[in-house]
Short mmCIF file of C-alpha atoms and ligand atoms in Angstrom, two decimals:
data_model
loop_
_atom_site.label_atom_id
_atom_site.label_comp_id
_atom_site.label_asym_id
_atom_site.label_seq_id
_atom_site.Cartn_x
_atom_site.Cartn_y
_atom_site.Cartn_z
CA MET A 1 234.56 109.52 -56.09
CA PRO A 2 233.12 112.47 -54.17
CA LEU A 3 231.64 115.36 -56.16
CA GLN A 4 234.12 118.04 -57.13
CA PRO A 5 233.13 121.47 -58.37
CA GLU A 6 234.91 122.96 -61.35
CA PRO A 7 237.92 125.03 -60.32
CA THR A 8 237.59 128.83 -60.23
CA VAL A 9 240.28 131.51 -60.23
CA GLY A 10 240.55 131.83 -56.44
CA ASP A 11 242.37 129.23 -54.35
CA THR A 12 239.72 127.22 -52.54
CA SER A 13 241.91 124.18 -51.91
CA TRP A 14 242.61 125.09 -48.26
CA PHE A 15 239.04 126.30 -47.82
CA VAL A 16 237.30 123.05 -48.69
CA TYR A 17 239.75 121.25 -46.41
CA ASP A 18 239.27 123.53 -43.38
CA ARG A 19 235.46 123.54 -43.53
CA PHE A 20 234.79 125.64 -40.43
CA GLY A 21 235.26 129.36 -39.89
CA MET A 22 234.33 132.17 -37.54
CA PHE A 23 232.32 135.13 -38.75
CA ILE A 24 232.50 138.29 -36.65
CA HIS A 25 230.07 141.19 -36.95
CA TRP A 26 231.30 144.10 -34.93
CA GLY A 27 230.62 147.77 -35.24
CA LEU A 28 228.76 150.67 -33.64
CA TYR A 29 225.52 148.65 -33.66
CA ALA A 30 226.98 146.61 -30.79
CA LEU A 31 226.11 149.55 -28.52
CA ALA A 32 222.48 149.65 -29.61
CA ALA A 33 222.55 145.88 -28.99
CA ARG A 34 219.45 145.28 -31.05
CA HIS A 35 220.58 144.07 -34.49
CA GLU A 36 223.22 145.34 -36.90
CA TRP A 37 220.43 146.79 -39.06
CA VAL A 38 219.19 149.00 -36.21
CA LYS A 39 219.92 152.23 -38.09
CA SER A 40 217.75 151.07 -40.98
CA ASN A 41 215.12 149.28 -38.91
CA GLU A 42 214.51 152.34 -36.78
CA ARG A 43 214.97 154.85 -39.62
CA MET A 44 217.68 156.72 -37.72
CA ASP A 45 219.40 159.64 -39.33
CA ASP A 46 223.14 160.27 -38.93
CA ALA A 47 222.63 162.72 -36.07
CA ARG A 48 220.69 160.16 -34.08
CA TYR A 49 223.15 157.33 -34.81
CA GLN A 50 226.12 159.49 -33.80
CA ARG A 51 225.59 158.59 -30.11
CA TYR A 52 227.07 155.15 -30.74
CA PHE A 53 230.18 156.58 -32.35
CA ASP A 54 230.56 159.04 -29.47
CA HIS A 55 230.39 156.25 -26.90
CA PHE A 56 232.33 153.52 -28.65
CA ASN A 57 234.98 152.42 -26.18
CA PRO A 58 235.50 148.63 -26.02
CA ASP A 59 237.68 148.50 -22.92
CA LEU A 60 237.72 144.69 -22.69
CA PHE A 61 238.82 144.21 -26.30
CA ASP A 62 241.44 141.46 -26.46
CA PRO A 63 241.62 139.90 -29.92
CA ARG A 64 244.07 137.27 -28.72
CA GLU A 65 241.30 135.89 -26.59
CA TRP A 66 238.89 135.89 -29.55
CA ALA A 67 241.45 134.09 -31.68
CA ARG A 68 242.18 131.52 -28.99
CA MET A 69 238.47 130.77 -28.59
CA ALA A 70 238.08 130.42 -32.36
CA ARG A 71 241.00 128.03 -32.60
CA GLU A 72 239.81 125.97 -29.65
CA ALA A 73 236.36 125.72 -31.25
CA GLY A 74 238.06 124.13 -34.25
CA MET A 75 237.53 127.12 -36.51
CA ARG A 76 240.27 127.49 -39.07
CA TYR A 77 239.54 130.84 -40.61
CA LEU A 78 238.05 134.22 -39.79
CA VAL A 79 235.82 136.55 -41.75
CA ILE A 80 235.30 139.87 -39.96
CA THR A 81 233.31 142.96 -40.89
CA SER A 82 235.86 145.63 -41.78
CA LYS A 83 232.84 147.84 -42.50
CA HIS A 84 229.16 146.91 -42.25
CA HIS A 85 226.15 148.68 -43.79
CA GLU A 86 226.37 151.45 -41.17
CA GLY A 87 229.60 152.57 -42.86
CA PHE A 88 231.78 152.57 -39.73
CA CYS A 89 235.34 151.36 -40.39
CA LEU A 90 237.24 149.24 -37.91
CA TRP A 91 240.56 150.21 -39.49
CA ASP A 92 242.37 153.51 -39.83
CA SER A 93 241.23 154.18 -43.39
CA GLN A 94 242.73 157.22 -45.06
CA TYR A 95 239.48 157.80 -46.95
CA THR A 96 237.14 158.55 -44.05
CA ASP A 97 236.91 160.01 -40.57
CA TYR A 98 234.18 157.55 -39.70
CA LYS A 99 236.50 155.03 -38.13
CA ALA A 100 237.58 153.47 -34.85
CA THR A 101 240.57 155.73 -34.43
CA ASN A 102 238.29 158.75 -34.06
CA THR A 103 236.04 157.23 -31.39
CA PRO A 104 236.80 157.52 -27.66
CA TYR A 105 238.62 154.19 -28.02
CA GLY A 106 241.01 155.95 -30.36
CA LYS A 107 242.81 152.92 -31.81
CA ASP A 108 242.73 150.75 -34.89
CA LEU A 109 240.87 147.48 -34.28
CA LEU A 110 241.37 145.55 -37.48
CA ARG A 111 245.16 145.23 -37.44
CA PRO A 112 245.30 143.66 -33.95
CA ILE A 113 242.47 141.28 -34.89
CA TYR A 114 244.24 140.30 -38.10
CA GLU A 115 247.48 139.68 -36.26
CA ALA A 116 245.93 137.78 -33.35
CA PHE A 117 244.11 135.35 -35.65
CA ARG A 118 247.15 134.84 -37.83
CA ALA A 119 249.18 134.14 -34.70
CA GLU A 120 246.73 131.35 -33.79
CA GLY A 121 247.25 129.86 -37.24
CA LEU A 122 243.92 130.88 -38.75
CA ARG A 123 243.37 132.26 -42.22
CA VAL A 124 241.86 135.71 -42.39
CA GLY A 125 239.25 137.27 -44.63
CA PHE A 126 237.38 140.55 -44.51
CA TYR A 127 233.73 141.22 -45.02
CA TYR A 128 233.21 144.60 -46.64
CA SER A 129 229.76 146.10 -47.08
CA LEU A 130 229.00 147.41 -50.55
CA ILE A 131 226.09 149.18 -48.89
CA ASP A 132 226.92 152.30 -46.88
CA TRP A 133 224.33 154.18 -44.82
CA HIS A 134 226.77 156.86 -43.75
CA HIS A 135 228.45 157.96 -46.97
CA PRO A 136 226.89 161.21 -48.22
CA ASP A 137 227.01 160.08 -51.86
CA PHE A 138 225.29 156.76 -51.31
CA PRO A 139 221.83 157.19 -52.87
CA ILE A 140 218.88 156.45 -50.62
CA ASP A 141 217.17 153.17 -51.53
CA ILE A 142 214.93 150.43 -50.19
CA PHE A 143 217.21 149.56 -47.25
CA HIS A 144 218.50 153.02 -46.43
CA PRO A 145 217.50 154.53 -43.05
CA LEU A 146 216.15 157.63 -44.83
CA ARG A 147 213.97 155.72 -47.31
CA ASP A 148 210.74 157.07 -45.82
CA HIS A 149 211.98 160.62 -45.41
CA PRO A 150 209.57 162.94 -47.24
CA GLN A 151 212.51 164.52 -49.08
CA ALA A 152 214.25 161.27 -49.96
CA LEU A 153 213.92 161.67 -53.72
CA GLU A 154 214.98 165.27 -53.50
CA MET A 155 217.99 164.37 -51.36
CA ASN A 156 219.08 161.78 -53.89
CA LYS A 157 219.65 164.50 -56.48
CA SER A 158 222.83 165.55 -54.75
CA ARG A 159 224.06 162.01 -54.11
CA ASP A 160 226.44 160.71 -56.73
CA ILE A 161 226.87 156.94 -56.86
CA ARG A 162 230.02 157.35 -58.96
CA LYS A 163 231.68 159.19 -56.12
CA TYR A 164 230.60 156.50 -53.73
CA ALA A 165 231.93 153.79 -56.08
CA ALA A 166 235.28 155.57 -56.16
CA TYR A 167 235.34 155.51 -52.35
CA LEU A 168 234.42 151.84 -52.24
CA HIS A 169 237.12 150.96 -54.76
CA ALA A 170 239.70 152.98 -52.86
CA GLN A 171 238.84 151.26 -49.60
CA VAL A 172 238.96 147.79 -51.07
CA ARG A 173 242.33 148.65 -52.59
CA GLU A 174 243.48 149.95 -49.23
CA LEU A 175 242.42 146.80 -47.40
CA LEU A 176 244.00 144.50 -49.96
CA THR A 177 247.22 146.50 -49.81
CA LEU A 178 247.44 146.77 -46.03
CA PHE A 179 246.52 143.13 -45.33
CA GLU A 180 247.33 139.79 -46.88
CA LEU A 181 243.85 138.39 -47.06
CA ASP A 182 242.64 134.92 -47.95
CA ILE A 183 239.00 135.87 -48.46
CA LEU A 184 237.15 138.98 -49.56
CA TRP A 185 233.49 138.79 -48.62
CA LEU A 186 231.51 141.59 -50.26
CA ASP A 187 227.90 142.22 -49.21
CA PHE A 188 225.45 142.69 -51.06
CA SER A 189 223.50 143.52 -54.27
CA TYR A 190 219.79 144.00 -54.94
CA PRO A 191 219.51 145.36 -58.49
CA ASP A 192 215.80 144.69 -58.85
CA GLN A 193 214.53 146.01 -55.55
CA GLU A 194 213.04 149.35 -56.38
CA TYR A 195 211.32 151.41 -53.65
CA ARG A 196 209.17 154.53 -54.19
CA GLY A 197 211.02 155.48 -57.33
CA MET A 198 214.43 154.70 -55.84
CA PRO A 199 216.23 151.90 -57.67
CA GLY A 200 218.09 149.01 -56.02
CA LYS A 201 221.81 148.55 -56.51
CA GLY A 202 223.96 146.09 -58.39
CA HIS A 203 227.06 145.71 -60.53
CA LYS A 204 226.54 148.98 -62.39
CA ASP A 205 226.46 150.92 -59.15
CA TRP A 206 229.45 149.17 -57.60
CA GLN A 207 231.26 149.08 -60.96
CA SER A 208 231.81 145.45 -60.12
CA GLU A 209 233.64 144.49 -63.31
CA GLU A 210 236.35 147.04 -62.65
CA LEU A 211 236.37 146.21 -58.95
CA TYR A 212 236.86 142.58 -59.83
CA ARG A 213 239.83 143.35 -62.07
CA MET A 214 241.46 145.35 -59.32
CA ILE A 215 240.92 142.64 -56.73
CA ARG A 216 242.48 140.00 -58.97
CA GLU A 217 245.37 142.27 -59.79
CA LEU A 218 246.18 142.84 -56.13
CA ARG A 219 245.41 139.35 -54.83
CA PRO A 220 245.12 137.02 -57.81
CA ARG A 221 244.03 133.94 -55.87
CA ILE A 222 241.97 135.47 -53.09
CA ILE A 223 238.63 133.77 -52.48
CA LEU A 224 235.80 136.03 -53.60
CA ASN A 225 232.15 135.46 -52.73
CA ASN A 226 229.07 135.81 -54.88
CA ARG A 227 227.38 139.01 -53.74
CA MET A 228 228.77 141.72 -56.04
CA ASP A 229 226.32 140.90 -58.83
CA LEU A 230 228.92 139.90 -61.42
CA ARG A 231 227.33 138.50 -64.55
CA ASP A 232 230.15 136.97 -66.57
CA VAL A 233 232.64 136.01 -63.90
CA LYS A 234 232.18 133.01 -61.64
CA PRO A 235 232.59 133.67 -57.92
CA ASP A 236 234.77 131.26 -55.97
CA ILE A 237 232.16 130.58 -53.30
CA TYR A 238 228.40 130.78 -52.90
CA THR A 239 227.07 131.89 -49.54
CA PRO A 240 223.58 130.71 -48.50
CA GLU A 241 222.65 132.73 -45.43
CA GLN A 242 220.84 131.42 -42.33
CA TYR A 243 219.73 128.53 -44.45
CA GLN A 244 220.96 124.93 -44.44
CA PRO A 245 221.11 123.26 -47.84
CA THR A 246 220.16 119.59 -47.63
CA GLU A 247 222.24 118.60 -50.61
CA TRP A 248 225.34 119.85 -52.39
CA LEU A 249 224.60 123.37 -53.61
CA ARG A 250 224.26 123.60 -57.38
CA VAL A 251 224.25 126.63 -59.65
CA ASP A 252 223.01 126.10 -63.22
CA GLY A 253 222.93 122.41 -62.39
CA LYS A 254 226.62 122.23 -61.46
CA PRO A 255 227.99 121.66 -57.95
CA VAL A 256 229.80 124.73 -56.58
CA VAL A 257 232.01 125.51 -53.59
CA TRP A 258 229.70 126.79 -50.90
CA GLU A 259 229.70 128.16 -47.40
CA THR A 260 226.62 128.66 -45.29
CA CYS A 261 226.80 131.53 -42.80
CA GLN A 262 224.88 131.09 -39.58
CA THR A 263 224.33 132.76 -36.24
CA PHE A 264 224.31 131.46 -32.67
CA SER A 265 221.07 133.39 -32.31
CA GLY A 266 219.06 135.30 -34.90
CA SER A 267 221.16 138.47 -35.21
CA TRP A 268 224.68 139.03 -36.61
CA GLY A 269 225.56 142.01 -34.48
CA TYR A 270 225.39 141.71 -30.69
CA HIS A 271 221.73 141.53 -29.68
CA ARG A 272 221.12 141.58 -25.96
CA ASP A 273 217.49 140.48 -25.95
CA GLU A 274 217.38 138.07 -28.85
CA ALA A 275 216.52 134.66 -27.42
CA THR A 276 216.67 132.08 -30.20
CA TRP A 277 220.04 130.68 -29.15
CA LYS A 278 220.69 127.32 -30.74
CA SER A 279 221.06 124.18 -28.64
CA PRO A 280 224.30 122.16 -28.52
CA GLU A 281 222.67 119.53 -30.77
CA GLN A 282 221.72 122.14 -33.34
CA LEU A 283 225.17 123.70 -33.30
CA ILE A 284 226.98 120.42 -33.84
CA GLN A 285 224.44 119.03 -36.29
CA MET A 286 224.64 122.18 -38.42
CA LEU A 287 228.37 121.66 -38.82
CA ILE A 288 227.97 117.98 -39.64
CA ASN A 289 225.02 118.55 -42.00
CA THR A 290 227.02 121.18 -43.85
CA VAL A 291 230.11 119.03 -44.37
CA SER A 292 227.93 116.01 -45.22
CA CYS A 293 226.67 118.07 -48.19
CA GLY A 294 230.16 119.20 -49.21
CA GLY A 295 229.96 122.70 -47.74
CA ASN A 296 231.64 125.01 -45.23
CA LEU A 297 230.12 126.53 -42.11
CA LEU A 298 230.88 130.14 -41.19
CA MET A 299 229.52 130.59 -37.67
CA ASN A 300 228.99 134.10 -36.40
CA VAL A 301 229.84 135.80 -33.13
CA GLY A 302 228.67 139.35 -32.38
CA PRO A 303 231.03 140.79 -29.74
CA THR A 304 229.61 143.29 -27.24
CA ALA A 305 230.47 146.96 -27.15
CA ARG A 306 232.87 146.20 -24.28
CA GLY A 307 234.80 144.18 -26.84
CA ASN A 308 234.26 140.68 -25.48
CA PHE A 309 232.20 137.64 -26.45
CA ASP A 310 229.26 137.43 -24.07
CA GLU A 311 228.72 134.32 -21.95
CA ARG A 312 226.16 132.84 -24.33
CA ALA A 313 228.55 133.09 -27.25
CA GLN A 314 231.36 131.64 -25.15
CA ALA A 315 229.16 128.71 -24.12
CA ALA A 316 228.29 128.03 -27.76
CA LEU A 317 231.97 128.14 -28.71
CA ARG A 318 232.74 125.69 -25.92
CA VAL A 319 230.18 123.28 -27.37
CA TYR A 320 232.20 123.28 -30.58
CA ALA A 321 235.50 123.10 -28.71
CA ASP A 322 234.45 120.03 -26.71
CA TRP A 323 233.13 118.21 -29.73
CA MET A 324 235.88 119.20 -32.16
CA ARG A 325 238.66 118.20 -29.77
CA LEU A 326 237.54 114.59 -30.25
CA HIS A 327 235.88 114.68 -33.66
CA SER A 328 237.66 117.18 -35.87
CA ARG A 329 238.91 114.47 -38.17
CA ALA A 330 235.32 113.77 -39.14
CA ILE A 331 235.24 117.39 -40.41
CA TYR A 332 238.64 118.51 -41.72
CA GLY A 333 239.43 117.27 -45.18
CA CYS A 334 236.02 115.65 -45.36
CA THR A 335 233.21 116.03 -47.84
CA GLN A 336 229.95 114.51 -49.02
CA SER A 337 230.10 110.72 -49.07
CA ASP A 338 229.53 108.40 -51.98
CA PHE A 339 227.30 106.33 -49.71
CA THR A 340 223.76 107.02 -48.55
CA PRO A 341 223.22 106.95 -44.79
CA PRO A 342 220.22 105.34 -43.05
CA PRO A 343 217.70 107.61 -41.22
CA ASP A 344 219.04 109.67 -38.28
CA VAL A 345 222.60 109.24 -39.50
CA ARG A 346 224.84 111.55 -41.53
CA TYR A 347 227.99 110.59 -43.41
CA THR A 348 231.11 112.57 -44.03
CA GLN A 349 233.97 111.02 -45.95
CA THR A 350 237.61 111.87 -46.49
CA GLY A 351 238.08 114.04 -49.56
CA PRO A 352 240.78 113.34 -52.16
CA GLU A 353 243.66 114.92 -50.22
CA ARG A 354 243.15 113.06 -46.97
CA ALA A 355 242.14 109.84 -48.69
CA ARG A 356 245.47 109.89 -50.50
CA ARG A 357 247.39 110.39 -47.25
CA GLU A 358 245.41 108.28 -44.81
CA GLY A 359 243.20 106.03 -46.87
CA ASN A 360 239.50 106.31 -47.35
CA ARG A 361 237.51 106.81 -44.16
CA LEU A 362 233.82 107.13 -43.65
CA TYR A 363 232.43 108.92 -40.60
CA VAL A 364 229.07 107.79 -39.29
CA HIS A 365 227.44 110.59 -37.28
CA VAL A 366 224.67 109.06 -35.16
CA TYR A 367 221.93 111.59 -34.33
CA THR A 368 219.63 109.19 -32.50
CA TRP A 369 221.48 106.59 -30.48
CA PRO A 370 219.90 103.20 -31.15
CA PHE A 371 219.74 100.16 -28.92
CA ARG A 372 222.87 98.09 -29.58
CA HIS A 373 222.71 97.79 -33.34
CA LEU A 374 223.12 100.03 -36.32
CA ARG A 375 222.51 98.67 -39.81
CA LEU A 376 224.38 100.32 -42.66
CA PRO A 377 223.17 99.40 -46.16
CA GLY A 378 225.55 99.46 -49.08
CA LEU A 379 228.69 98.78 -47.06
CA ALA A 380 228.93 94.99 -47.10
CA GLY A 381 232.48 93.85 -47.80
CA LYS A 382 233.77 97.42 -47.86
CA VAL A 383 234.86 98.09 -44.30
CA GLU A 384 238.17 96.97 -42.87
CA TYR A 385 237.81 98.26 -39.29
CA ALA A 386 235.44 100.36 -37.20
CA GLN A 387 235.87 102.38 -34.02
CA LEU A 388 234.12 104.98 -31.96
CA LEU A 389 235.90 108.21 -32.69
CA ASN A 390 235.68 109.73 -29.21
CA ASP A 391 237.75 106.97 -27.55
CA ALA A 392 239.01 104.77 -30.41
CA SER A 393 237.22 101.74 -28.98
CA GLU A 394 236.57 98.93 -31.44
CA ILE A 395 233.09 98.56 -32.87
CA PRO A 396 232.40 94.98 -34.02
CA ILE A 397 231.15 94.58 -37.59
CA LYS A 398 228.94 91.79 -38.78
CA GLU A 399 228.84 91.09 -42.52
CA PRO A 400 225.80 89.54 -44.22
CA GLY A 401 225.86 85.75 -44.02
CA GLU A 402 227.71 85.78 -40.71
CA LYS A 403 225.52 84.51 -37.94
CA ARG A 404 226.54 84.75 -34.30
CA SER A 405 223.50 83.33 -32.53
CA TRP A 406 220.32 81.50 -33.36
CA ASP A 407 217.91 84.40 -32.82
CA GLU A 408 219.64 87.04 -34.96
CA GLU A 409 217.84 88.28 -38.04
CA GLU A 410 219.44 87.83 -41.40
CA LEU A 411 221.02 90.93 -42.91
CA PRO A 412 220.19 92.06 -46.43
CA PRO A 413 223.07 91.09 -48.74
CA ASP A 414 224.48 94.63 -48.98
CA THR A 415 224.19 95.56 -45.29
CA ILE A 416 226.58 95.46 -42.35
CA LEU A 417 225.62 95.55 -38.70
CA LEU A 418 227.57 97.48 -36.08
CA THR A 419 227.32 96.55 -32.42
CA LEU A 420 227.30 99.70 -30.32
CA PRO A 421 227.57 100.21 -26.58
CA ILE A 422 224.16 100.47 -24.93
CA LYS A 423 225.08 103.71 -23.33
CA LYS A 424 225.50 106.63 -25.70
CA PRO A 425 229.01 108.06 -25.44
CA ASN A 426 228.99 111.32 -23.51
CA VAL A 427 229.39 113.60 -26.52
CA VAL A 428 226.77 115.68 -28.32
CA VAL A 429 226.90 113.60 -31.50
CA PRO A 430 228.83 110.29 -31.38
CA VAL A 431 230.77 109.35 -34.48
CA ILE A 432 231.94 105.96 -35.70
CA GLU A 433 234.99 105.95 -37.90
CA LEU A 434 234.99 103.32 -40.63
CA PHE A 435 238.27 102.48 -42.35
CA LEU A 436 237.23 101.54 -45.86
CA LYS A 437 239.08 98.87 -47.81
CA SER A 438 241.14 100.32 -50.62
C1 LIG B 501 223.22 140.26 -44.96
C2 LIG B 501 222.83 141.24 -43.97
C3 LIG B 501 223.72 141.26 -42.87
C4 LIG B 501 224.74 140.23 -42.65
C5 LIG B 501 224.99 139.33 -43.80
C6 LIG B 501 225.64 138.02 -43.50
O1 LIG B 501 222.94 140.36 -46.20
O2 LIG B 501 222.54 142.45 -44.54
O3 LIG B 501 223.48 142.13 -41.88
O4 LIG B 501 225.94 140.87 -42.53
O5 LIG B 501 224.00 139.21 -44.65
O6 LIG B 501 225.52 137.12 -44.53
#
């Protein structure tokens, strides 16, 4: 039986089935085009940052196109920044003027995105930044753009975190009332990170316990992530960031539902000059590695300030689309396998829901294509049929004890031998589907 984390309050049943989502980071920082932390990195004050607000006009914005590309890539849910650390709101919030509707673009962005992704059949979640570098009551701290201002401590005297917390609660309430969300992704807490006499921020600042009660009241089964610094309540998902776990993520020794968030290149917001774009092999292997350890992958796109996905992002999405068109059943409804793969191979296996419907299947993801033969220990007598997934062509299986010619080596008693085509199938990572005996 595959590992199964203890249930939490939120409904993660669809989430662990769907496995693959699109993250979108979009805001004023897309204009600076040099990281979504640009305001902090370059210590910009509000006056300096205002230029991006004044010139925000994404004339190519077409969320139906975004949603189509996400669906074609095999992504089954969306998490989008309703507000990032800069404080700019993509929706027409009644609690601020710092929002899309007041830019030259003049229209709400979040509603059309929400509707376009729903129309493509994807689930929708919002990222909401607990941090806010625009709100006048948000005390300056270690990450704030004004942290090195000579008057920072002085300025903090007039900033009232309770007023900010009220704003944050009101906005979360507003979002949960205006939209039927599947995920709320709050970001982030740093209670112990003090800087020059300015404390970090955590559950006391966000009033997380009360926030949590409100969230559950409005959307009892929404999936909630782990970044609001709650002490006594278990989050529904854990979210390792730009980091690939190599085994099922555990917290206090127990397996948990987890989702790694990753970028096509090193930045979340659109970054024109960032060059560490991942190769097709890395993109596909990250998805496989994640599911082979029982996790989800949330892959990020940072749209440009014109409102489109740039050609590099589109190419990366096409890599997923091409592979997923043929191999999605090695991902959806799959989880960590009971079996241990040989080197250069990863396994995913049907989880309980699919196994019940379709029988137990094991997917053999072959990272290095061998010459003719692949030995799989531990599977002797367990496999009923094998095929290449990309074209459903039969893959012959030899069980231990069977000998086909005089010069073949003997197999260890627990090992089967697959005979593969010499030529690697023309897909980034070939997969062999094994139908296990029941
Ligand atoms: C962070 C960063 C950020 C990004 C996020 C994604 O904590 O501050 O810019 O939005 O993680 O996980």
